[in-house]
Coordinates of C-alpha atoms in Angstrom, one line a residue:
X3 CA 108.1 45.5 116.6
X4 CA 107.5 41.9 116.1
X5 CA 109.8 39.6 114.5
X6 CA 107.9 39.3 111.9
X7 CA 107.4 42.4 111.0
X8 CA 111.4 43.3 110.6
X9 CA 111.6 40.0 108.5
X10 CA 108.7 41.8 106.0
X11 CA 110.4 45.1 106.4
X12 CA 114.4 43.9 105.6
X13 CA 112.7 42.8 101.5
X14 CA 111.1 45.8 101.1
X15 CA 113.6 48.2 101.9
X16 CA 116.0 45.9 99.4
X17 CA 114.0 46.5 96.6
X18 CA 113.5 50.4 97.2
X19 CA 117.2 50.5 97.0
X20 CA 117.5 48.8 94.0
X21 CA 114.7 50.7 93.1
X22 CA 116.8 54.0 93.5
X23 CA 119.7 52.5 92.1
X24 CA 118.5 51.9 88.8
X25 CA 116.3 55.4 88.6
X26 CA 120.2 56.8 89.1
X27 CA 121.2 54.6 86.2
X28 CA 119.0 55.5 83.9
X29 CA 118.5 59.8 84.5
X30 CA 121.8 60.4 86.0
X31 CA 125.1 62.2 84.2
X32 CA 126.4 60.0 81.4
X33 CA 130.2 59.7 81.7
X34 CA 131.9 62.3 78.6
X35 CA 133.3 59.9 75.5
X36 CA 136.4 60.6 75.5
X37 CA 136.1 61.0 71.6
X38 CA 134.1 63.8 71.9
X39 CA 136.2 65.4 74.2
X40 CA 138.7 65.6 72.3
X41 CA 136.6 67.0 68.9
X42 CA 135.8 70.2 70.9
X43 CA 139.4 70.7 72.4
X44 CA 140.0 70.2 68.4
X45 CA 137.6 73.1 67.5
X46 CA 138.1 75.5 70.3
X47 CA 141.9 75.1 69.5
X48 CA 141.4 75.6 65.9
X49 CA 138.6 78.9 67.0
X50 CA 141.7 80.5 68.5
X51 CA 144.1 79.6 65.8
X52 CA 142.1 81.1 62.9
X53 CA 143.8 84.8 62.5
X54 CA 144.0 84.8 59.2
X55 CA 147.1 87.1 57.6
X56 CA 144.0 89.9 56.7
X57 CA 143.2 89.7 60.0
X58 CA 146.3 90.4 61.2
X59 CA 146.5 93.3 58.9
X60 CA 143.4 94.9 60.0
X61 CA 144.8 94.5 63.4
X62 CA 148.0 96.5 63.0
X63 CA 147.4 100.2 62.6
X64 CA 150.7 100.5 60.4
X65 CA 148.9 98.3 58.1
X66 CA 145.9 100.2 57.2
X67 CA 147.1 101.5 54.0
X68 CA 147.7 97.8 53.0
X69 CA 144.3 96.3 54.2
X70 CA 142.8 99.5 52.2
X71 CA 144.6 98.7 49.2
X72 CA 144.5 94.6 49.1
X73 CA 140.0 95.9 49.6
X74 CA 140.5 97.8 46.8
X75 CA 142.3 94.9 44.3
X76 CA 139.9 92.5 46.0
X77 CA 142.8 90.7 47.1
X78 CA 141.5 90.5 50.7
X79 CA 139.4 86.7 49.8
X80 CA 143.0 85.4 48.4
X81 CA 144.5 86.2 51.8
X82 CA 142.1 84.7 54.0
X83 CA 142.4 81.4 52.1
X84 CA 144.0 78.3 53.4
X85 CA 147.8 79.2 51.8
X86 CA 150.0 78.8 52.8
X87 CA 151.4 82.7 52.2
X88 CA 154.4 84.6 52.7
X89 CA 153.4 88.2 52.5
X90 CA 155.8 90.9 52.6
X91 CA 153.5 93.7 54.1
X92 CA 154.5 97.3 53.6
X93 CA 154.2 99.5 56.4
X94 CA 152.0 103.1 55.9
X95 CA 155.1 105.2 55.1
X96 CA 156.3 102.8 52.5
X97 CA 152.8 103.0 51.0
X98 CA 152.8 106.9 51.2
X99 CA 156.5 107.1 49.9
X100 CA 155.4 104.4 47.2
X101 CA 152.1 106.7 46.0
X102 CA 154.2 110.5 46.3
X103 CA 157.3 108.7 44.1
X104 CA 154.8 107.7 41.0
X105 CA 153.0 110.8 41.6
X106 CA 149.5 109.2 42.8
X107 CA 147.4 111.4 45.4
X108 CA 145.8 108.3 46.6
X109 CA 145.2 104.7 45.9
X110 CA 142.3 105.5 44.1
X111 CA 144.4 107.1 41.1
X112 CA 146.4 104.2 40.4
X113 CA 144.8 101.7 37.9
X114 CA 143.6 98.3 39.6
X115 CA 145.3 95.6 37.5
X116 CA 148.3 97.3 38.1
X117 CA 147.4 97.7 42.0
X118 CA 146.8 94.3 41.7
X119 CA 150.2 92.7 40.5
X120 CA 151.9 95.3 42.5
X121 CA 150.4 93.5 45.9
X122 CA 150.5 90.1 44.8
X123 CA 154.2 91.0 43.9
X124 CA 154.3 91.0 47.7
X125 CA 153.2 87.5 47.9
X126 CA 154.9 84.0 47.5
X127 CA 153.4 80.8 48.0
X128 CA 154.6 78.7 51.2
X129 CA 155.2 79.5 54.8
X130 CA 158.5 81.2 54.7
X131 CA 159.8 82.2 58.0
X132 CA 163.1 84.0 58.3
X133 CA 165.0 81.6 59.0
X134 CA 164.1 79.8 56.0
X135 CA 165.2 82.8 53.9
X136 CA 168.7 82.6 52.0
X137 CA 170.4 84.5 49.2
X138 CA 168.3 83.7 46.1
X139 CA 165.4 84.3 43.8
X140 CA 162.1 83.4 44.9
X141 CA 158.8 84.0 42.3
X142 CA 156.3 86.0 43.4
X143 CA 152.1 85.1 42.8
X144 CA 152.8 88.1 40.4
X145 CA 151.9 87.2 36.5
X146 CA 152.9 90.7 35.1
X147 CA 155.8 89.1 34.1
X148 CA 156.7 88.2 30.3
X149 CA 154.4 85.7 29.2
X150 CA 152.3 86.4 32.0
X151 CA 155.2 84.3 33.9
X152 CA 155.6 85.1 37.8
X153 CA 158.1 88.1 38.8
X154 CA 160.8 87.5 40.5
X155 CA 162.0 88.7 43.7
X156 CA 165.5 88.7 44.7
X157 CA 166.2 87.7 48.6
X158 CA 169.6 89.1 50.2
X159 CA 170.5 88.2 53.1
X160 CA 174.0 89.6 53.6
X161 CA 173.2 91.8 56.0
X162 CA 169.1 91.0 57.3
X163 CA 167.0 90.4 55.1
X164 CA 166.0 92.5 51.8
X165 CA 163.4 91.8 49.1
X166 CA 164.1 93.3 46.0
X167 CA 166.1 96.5 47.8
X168 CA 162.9 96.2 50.8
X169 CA 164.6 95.3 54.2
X170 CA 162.2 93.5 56.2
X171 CA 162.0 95.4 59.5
X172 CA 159.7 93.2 61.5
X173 CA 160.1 89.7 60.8
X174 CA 157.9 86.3 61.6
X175 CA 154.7 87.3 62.3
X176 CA 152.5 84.4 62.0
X177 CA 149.2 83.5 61.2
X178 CA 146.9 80.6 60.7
X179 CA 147.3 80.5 56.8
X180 CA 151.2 81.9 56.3
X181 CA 153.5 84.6 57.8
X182 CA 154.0 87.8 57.6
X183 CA 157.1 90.1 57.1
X184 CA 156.9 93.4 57.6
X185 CA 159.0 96.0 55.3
X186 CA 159.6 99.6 54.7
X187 CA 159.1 99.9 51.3
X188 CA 156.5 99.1 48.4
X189 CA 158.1 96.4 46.0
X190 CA 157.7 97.5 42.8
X191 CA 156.9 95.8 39.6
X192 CA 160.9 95.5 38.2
X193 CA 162.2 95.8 35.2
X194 CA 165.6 93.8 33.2
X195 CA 168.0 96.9 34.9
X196 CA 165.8 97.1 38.2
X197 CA 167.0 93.6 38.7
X198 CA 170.5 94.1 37.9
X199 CA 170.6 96.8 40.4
X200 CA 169.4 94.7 43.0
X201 CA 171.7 92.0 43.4
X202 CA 175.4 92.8 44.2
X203 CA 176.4 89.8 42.0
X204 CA 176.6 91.9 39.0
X205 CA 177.8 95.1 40.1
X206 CA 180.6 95.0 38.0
X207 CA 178.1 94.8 35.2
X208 CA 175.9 97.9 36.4
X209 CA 179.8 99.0 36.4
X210 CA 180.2 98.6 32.9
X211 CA 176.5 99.3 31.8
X212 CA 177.1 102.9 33.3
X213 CA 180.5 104.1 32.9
X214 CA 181.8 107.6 32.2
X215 CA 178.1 108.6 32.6
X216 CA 176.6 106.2 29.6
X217 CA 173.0 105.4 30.1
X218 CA 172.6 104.1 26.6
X219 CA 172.0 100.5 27.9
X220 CA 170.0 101.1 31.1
X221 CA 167.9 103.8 28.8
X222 CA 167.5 100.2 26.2
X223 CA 166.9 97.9 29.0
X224 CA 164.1 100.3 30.6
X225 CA 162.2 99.8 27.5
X226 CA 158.8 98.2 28.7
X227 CA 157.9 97.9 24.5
X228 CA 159.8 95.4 23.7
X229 CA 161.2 92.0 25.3
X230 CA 164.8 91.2 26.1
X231 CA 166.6 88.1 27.1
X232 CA 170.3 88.8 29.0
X233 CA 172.5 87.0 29.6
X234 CA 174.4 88.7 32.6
X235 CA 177.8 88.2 33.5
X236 CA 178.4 87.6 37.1
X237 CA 181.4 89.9 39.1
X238 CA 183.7 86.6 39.0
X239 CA 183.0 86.9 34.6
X240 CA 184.1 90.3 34.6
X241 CA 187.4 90.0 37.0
X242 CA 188.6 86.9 34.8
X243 CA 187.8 88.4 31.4
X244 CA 190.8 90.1 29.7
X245 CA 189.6 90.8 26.7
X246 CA 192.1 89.2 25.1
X247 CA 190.7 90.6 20.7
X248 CA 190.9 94.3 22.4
X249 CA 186.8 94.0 21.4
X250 CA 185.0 97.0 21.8
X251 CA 183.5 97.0 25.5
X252 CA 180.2 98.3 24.3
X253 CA 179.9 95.9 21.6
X254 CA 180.9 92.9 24.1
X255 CA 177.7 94.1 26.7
X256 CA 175.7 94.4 23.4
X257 CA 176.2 90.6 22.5
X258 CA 175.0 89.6 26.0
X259 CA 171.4 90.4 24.8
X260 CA 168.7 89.1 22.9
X261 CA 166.3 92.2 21.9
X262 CA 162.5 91.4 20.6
X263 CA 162.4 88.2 22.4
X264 CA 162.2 87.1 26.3
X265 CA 163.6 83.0 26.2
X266 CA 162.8 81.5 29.5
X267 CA 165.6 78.1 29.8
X268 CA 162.3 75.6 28.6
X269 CA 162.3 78.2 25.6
X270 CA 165.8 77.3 24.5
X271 CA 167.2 74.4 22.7
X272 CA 170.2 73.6 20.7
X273 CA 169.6 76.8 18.6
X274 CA 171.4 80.0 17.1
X275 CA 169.8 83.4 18.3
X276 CA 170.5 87.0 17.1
X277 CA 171.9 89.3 19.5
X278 CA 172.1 93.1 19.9
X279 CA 175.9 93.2 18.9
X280 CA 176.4 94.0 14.9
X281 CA 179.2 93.7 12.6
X282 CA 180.5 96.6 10.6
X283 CA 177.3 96.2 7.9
X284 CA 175.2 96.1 10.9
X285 CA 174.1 93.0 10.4
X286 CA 173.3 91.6 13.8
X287 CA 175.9 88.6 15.5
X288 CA 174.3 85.7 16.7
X289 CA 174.7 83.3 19.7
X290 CA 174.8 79.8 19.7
X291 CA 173.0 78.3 22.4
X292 CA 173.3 74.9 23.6
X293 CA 170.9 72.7 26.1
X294 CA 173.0 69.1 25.9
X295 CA 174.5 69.2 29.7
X296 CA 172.8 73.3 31.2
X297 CA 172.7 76.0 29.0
X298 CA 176.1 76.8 27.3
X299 CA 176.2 80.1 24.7
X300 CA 179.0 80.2 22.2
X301 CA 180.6 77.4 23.9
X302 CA 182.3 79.1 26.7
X303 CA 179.9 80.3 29.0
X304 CA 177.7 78.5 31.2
X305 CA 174.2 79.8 32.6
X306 CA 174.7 79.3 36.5
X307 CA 170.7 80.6 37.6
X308 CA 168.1 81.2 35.0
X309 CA 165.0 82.8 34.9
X310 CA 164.6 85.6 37.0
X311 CA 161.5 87.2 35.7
X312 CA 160.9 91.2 35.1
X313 CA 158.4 92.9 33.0
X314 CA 160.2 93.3 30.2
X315 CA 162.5 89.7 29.8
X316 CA 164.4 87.2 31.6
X317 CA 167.9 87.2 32.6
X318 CA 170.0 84.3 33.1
X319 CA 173.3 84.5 35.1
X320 CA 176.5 83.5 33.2
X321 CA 179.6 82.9 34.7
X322 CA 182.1 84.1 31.7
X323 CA 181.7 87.2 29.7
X324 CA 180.9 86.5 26.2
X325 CA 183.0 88.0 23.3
X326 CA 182.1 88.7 20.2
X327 CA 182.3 85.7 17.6
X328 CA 184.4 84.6 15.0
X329 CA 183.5 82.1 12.6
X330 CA 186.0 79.6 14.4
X331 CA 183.6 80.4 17.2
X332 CA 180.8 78.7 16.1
X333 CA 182.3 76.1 14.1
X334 CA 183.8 75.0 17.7
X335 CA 180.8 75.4 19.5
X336 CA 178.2 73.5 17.2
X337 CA 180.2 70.1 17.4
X338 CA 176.6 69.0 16.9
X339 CA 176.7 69.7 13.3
X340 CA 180.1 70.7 12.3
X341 CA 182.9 68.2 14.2
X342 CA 183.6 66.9 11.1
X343 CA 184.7 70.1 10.1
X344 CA 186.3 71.3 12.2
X345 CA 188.0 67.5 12.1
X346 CA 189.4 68.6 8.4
X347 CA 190.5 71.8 9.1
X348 CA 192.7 71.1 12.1
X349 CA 193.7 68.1 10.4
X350 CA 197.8 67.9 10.7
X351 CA 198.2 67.8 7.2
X352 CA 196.2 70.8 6.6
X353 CA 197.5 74.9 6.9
X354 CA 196.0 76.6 9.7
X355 CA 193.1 77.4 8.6
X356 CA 192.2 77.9 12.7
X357 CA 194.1 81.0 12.7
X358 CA 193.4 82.2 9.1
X359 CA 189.2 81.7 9.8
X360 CA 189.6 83.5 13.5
X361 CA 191.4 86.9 11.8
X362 CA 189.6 89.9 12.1
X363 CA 191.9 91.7 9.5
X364 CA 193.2 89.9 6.9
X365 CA 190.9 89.1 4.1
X366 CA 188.2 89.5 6.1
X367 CA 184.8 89.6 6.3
X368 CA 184.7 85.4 5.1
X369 CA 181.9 83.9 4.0
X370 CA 181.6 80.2 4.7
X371 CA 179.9 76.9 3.8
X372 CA 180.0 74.6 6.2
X373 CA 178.7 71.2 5.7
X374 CA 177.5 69.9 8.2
X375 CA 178.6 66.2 9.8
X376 CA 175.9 64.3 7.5
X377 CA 177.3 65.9 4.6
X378 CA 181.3 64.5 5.4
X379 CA 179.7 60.9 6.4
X380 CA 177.8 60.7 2.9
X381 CA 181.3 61.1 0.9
X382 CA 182.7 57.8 -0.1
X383 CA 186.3 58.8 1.4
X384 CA 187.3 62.5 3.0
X385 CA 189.9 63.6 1.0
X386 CA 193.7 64.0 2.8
X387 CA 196.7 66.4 2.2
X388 CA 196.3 69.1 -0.9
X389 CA 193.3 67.4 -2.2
X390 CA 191.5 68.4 1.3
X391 CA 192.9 71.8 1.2
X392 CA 191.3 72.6 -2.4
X393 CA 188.1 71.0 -0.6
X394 CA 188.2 73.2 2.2
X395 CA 189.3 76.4 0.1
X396 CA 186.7 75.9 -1.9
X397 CA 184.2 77.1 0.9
X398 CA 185.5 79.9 2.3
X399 CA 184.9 83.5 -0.2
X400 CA 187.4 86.2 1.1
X401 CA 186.4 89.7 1.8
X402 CA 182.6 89.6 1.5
X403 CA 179.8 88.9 4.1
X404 CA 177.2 87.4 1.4
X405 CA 174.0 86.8 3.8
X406 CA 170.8 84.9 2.5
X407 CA 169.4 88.4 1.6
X408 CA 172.5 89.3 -0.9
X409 CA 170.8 86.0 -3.1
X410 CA 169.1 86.0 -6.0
X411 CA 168.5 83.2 -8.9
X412 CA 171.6 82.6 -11.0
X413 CA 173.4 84.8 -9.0
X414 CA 177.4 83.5 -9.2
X415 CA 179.5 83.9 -6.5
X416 CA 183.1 86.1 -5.9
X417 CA 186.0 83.4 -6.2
X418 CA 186.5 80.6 -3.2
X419 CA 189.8 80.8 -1.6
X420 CA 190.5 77.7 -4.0
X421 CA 189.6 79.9 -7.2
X422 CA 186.3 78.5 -8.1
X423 CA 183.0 80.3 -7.5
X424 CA 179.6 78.8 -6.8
X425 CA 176.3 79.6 -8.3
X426 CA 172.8 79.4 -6.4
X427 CA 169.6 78.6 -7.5
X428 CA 166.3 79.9 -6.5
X429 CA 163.0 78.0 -6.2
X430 CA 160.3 78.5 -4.0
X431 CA 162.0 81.0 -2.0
X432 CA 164.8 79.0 -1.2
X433 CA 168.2 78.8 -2.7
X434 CA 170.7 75.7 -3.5
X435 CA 174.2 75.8 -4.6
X436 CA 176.2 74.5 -7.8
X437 CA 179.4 73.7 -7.3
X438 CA 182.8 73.7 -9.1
X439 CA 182.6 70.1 -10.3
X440 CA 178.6 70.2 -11.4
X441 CA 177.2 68.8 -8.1
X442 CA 173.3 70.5 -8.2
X443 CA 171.2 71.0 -5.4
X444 CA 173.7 71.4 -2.4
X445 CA 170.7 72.8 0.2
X446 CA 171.7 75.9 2.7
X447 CA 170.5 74.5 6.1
X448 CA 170.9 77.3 8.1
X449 CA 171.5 80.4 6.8
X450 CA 173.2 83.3 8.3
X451 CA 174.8 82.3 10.8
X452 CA 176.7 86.2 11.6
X453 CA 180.1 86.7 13.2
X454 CA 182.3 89.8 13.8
X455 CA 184.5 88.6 10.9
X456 CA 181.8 86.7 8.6
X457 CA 178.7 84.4 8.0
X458 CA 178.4 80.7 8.2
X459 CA 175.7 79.0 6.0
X460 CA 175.7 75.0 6.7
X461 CA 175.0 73.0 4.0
X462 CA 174.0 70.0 3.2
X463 CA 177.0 68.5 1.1
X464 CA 180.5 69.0 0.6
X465 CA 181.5 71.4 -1.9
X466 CA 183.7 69.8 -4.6
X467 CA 186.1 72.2 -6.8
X468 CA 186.9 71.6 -10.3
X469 CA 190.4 70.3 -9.9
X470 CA 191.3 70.6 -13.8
X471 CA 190.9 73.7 -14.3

């Protein structure tokens, strides 16, 4: 080949190569962005991840009873959302146990809103795993509580893990919207003494509530008609209480319980309340309840967890055992309203009216006025020595238990302690007191306020006797 002819070839092959080069360029394999890459590791990550807790229901065979019952409440949607859940899943025998103890051939024969609460019972919100479990009340997604508030269940961990008396038998089995725990038995929808039952903290309680045989209380407290709110003494109340007034036990258990009402702790405020526990008339004690630093009843016991939700109230855990009243009792307790009182009668110039006002035998039942700390700050000067023993005297009537309903217009009272009576006034449904020395209009407050040895009405003024006389 001539010279030449290489020197035309040596361009032309150049530009076939670069030719090539760019063809490659532009129809070859672009290079992954990493971006991209990392998107679909993202989604095939989250594909595998995405067993929700149905399906891993529907996946155990000792589940099936459960997946056929949470179809059957249409519960299976609220399960396969995002949570996250901690179901407590109830193996086949604990269904079948659950549907022969309430007498049900199948799940068909029990009613679907109850079905319903009964599985969400089994359901709190979170991602609970064992090890996050401790001794303590957790609320379930459950509304058929009072109020349509969420039931309660009661975790013990003492020895594994129970729920409401169910021990968890396989535990931490996670999914990609909660965890599951798997238990042997159905948790039922519980009641004020189911609860009671369950946690050993008020065994001595269930003790008391059921001794020599008595099922007079757990019969009450199984009532699903009406409400009740308790007020349980732990074991630690019971072991320290002595009983010191010899109180009737029954009538001691009895004052631990509002009936007709369930009082969640936003439901209470500084406030008297009328318990189960009567005097001799029948005429039902109340309980002074007070919200200034926790929940204080009576001022002596203390509410130490509130709010554990059943079907038929709310219990709140107390850690002394609260006897019955005496007037003294409340007087002391309500320094809100009656520290002035109480100011005068413990006065060191004064008898002890203390120990006369906390009797239970002598001249008893009393029935007081007690004005209330406006009514001392509006006098010009508080009385001292005999002068402020007429005064006090003069609100206290010996031997009768006059309540609100005992009143009528014109209606003149026994004699005071001093010797004077009162008369009260009607108008408009309500009633004012005349006193010894002519002072009209002295307003009752709050009426009624009921002890085991009298009643307390607070009033408005301070009841003056006629001196002269």
């Amino acid at each position: 080949m001539r010279l030449n002819n290489i020197k035309l070839l040596v361009p032309m092959v150049l530009m076939l190569f670069f030719a090539v080069s760019c063809s490659d360029d532009d129809n070859g394999v672009t290079p992954p962005d990493p971006e991209m890459e990392e998107e679909m590791e993202e989604e095939e990550e989250q594909e595998e991840e995405t067993t929700t807790i149905v399906d891993l229901a529907v996946a155990t065979a000792d589940l099936s009873i459960l997946v056929e019952a949470l179809t059957e409440a249409e519960l299976v949607e609220t399960l396969q959302g995002d949570g996250p859940f901690t179901v407590f899943a109830p193996t086949n025998a604990a269904f079948e146990a659950f549907l022969a103890d309430n007498n049900f051939a199948s799940l068909d024969d029990i009613p679907e809103d109850v079905l319903e609460q009964v599985l969400l019972n089994h359901v709190v919100s979170g991602d609970l795993m064992s090890g996050d479990l401790s001794t303590t009340y957790v609320s379930s997604l459950s509304t058929a509580g009072v109020g349509e508030k969420n039931i309660s269940l009661y975790v013990d961990t003492a020895d594994g893990v129970k729920i409401n008396g169910s021990t968890v038998a396989t535990a931490d089995v996670e999914a990609s919207n909660g965890v599951v725990h798997i238990v042997d038995q159905v948790i039922g929808l519980p009641n004020v003494v189911d609860h009671a039952l369950y946690n050993a903290s008020f065994s001595e309680l269930v003790g008391a509530l059921t001794m020599d045989g008595n099922t007079t209380f757990t019969d009450l407290l199984s009532d699903g008609e009406q409400m009740f709110t308790v007020f349980a003494p732990v074991n630690e109340a019971f072991t320290a209480f002595e009983n010191p007034n010899g109180n009737d036990l029954n009538a001691i258990l009895s004052n631990h319980v509002i009936a007709g009402a369930s009082l969640a702790a936003a439901d209470l405020s500084n406030m008297y309340a009328s318990t189960a526990a009567t005097n001799e008339d029948g005429d039902n004690l109340s309980i002074y309840v007070n919200v200034d630093d926790g929940v204080m009843l009576n001022g002596q016991s203390m509410v130490v967890v509130s709010d554990v939700v059943t079907t038929n109230g709310i219990i709140h855990a107390v850690d002394t055992v609260i006897d019955l009243p005496t007037v003294v009792t409340f007087a002391v307790a309500d320094s809100e309203n009656f520290s002035s009182l109480v100011g005068a009668l413990t006065a060191d110039d004064q008898p002890d009216f203390v120990s006369v006002l906390s009797s239970t035998t002598e001249n008893t039942p009393f029935t007081v006025f007690a004005p209330i700390n406006s009514a001392f700050e509006a006098l010009e000067e508080v009385p001292s020595g005999e002068t402020l023993t007429a005064v006090l005297n003069h609100h206290v009537i010996a031997k009768a238990n006059v309540r609100s309903e005992d009143l009528s217009d014109g209606l003149v009272s026994p004699a005071t302690l001093e010797g004077d009576s009162v008369t009260f006034t009607e108008a408009d449904g309500s009633f004012t007191i005349t006193d010894g020395a002519g002072n009209m209009g002295v307003g009752i407050v709050k009426a009624d306020v009921q002890a085991m040895n009298g009643v307390i009405h607070a009033i408005d003024m301070v009841l003056i006797p006629n001196t002269e006389d």
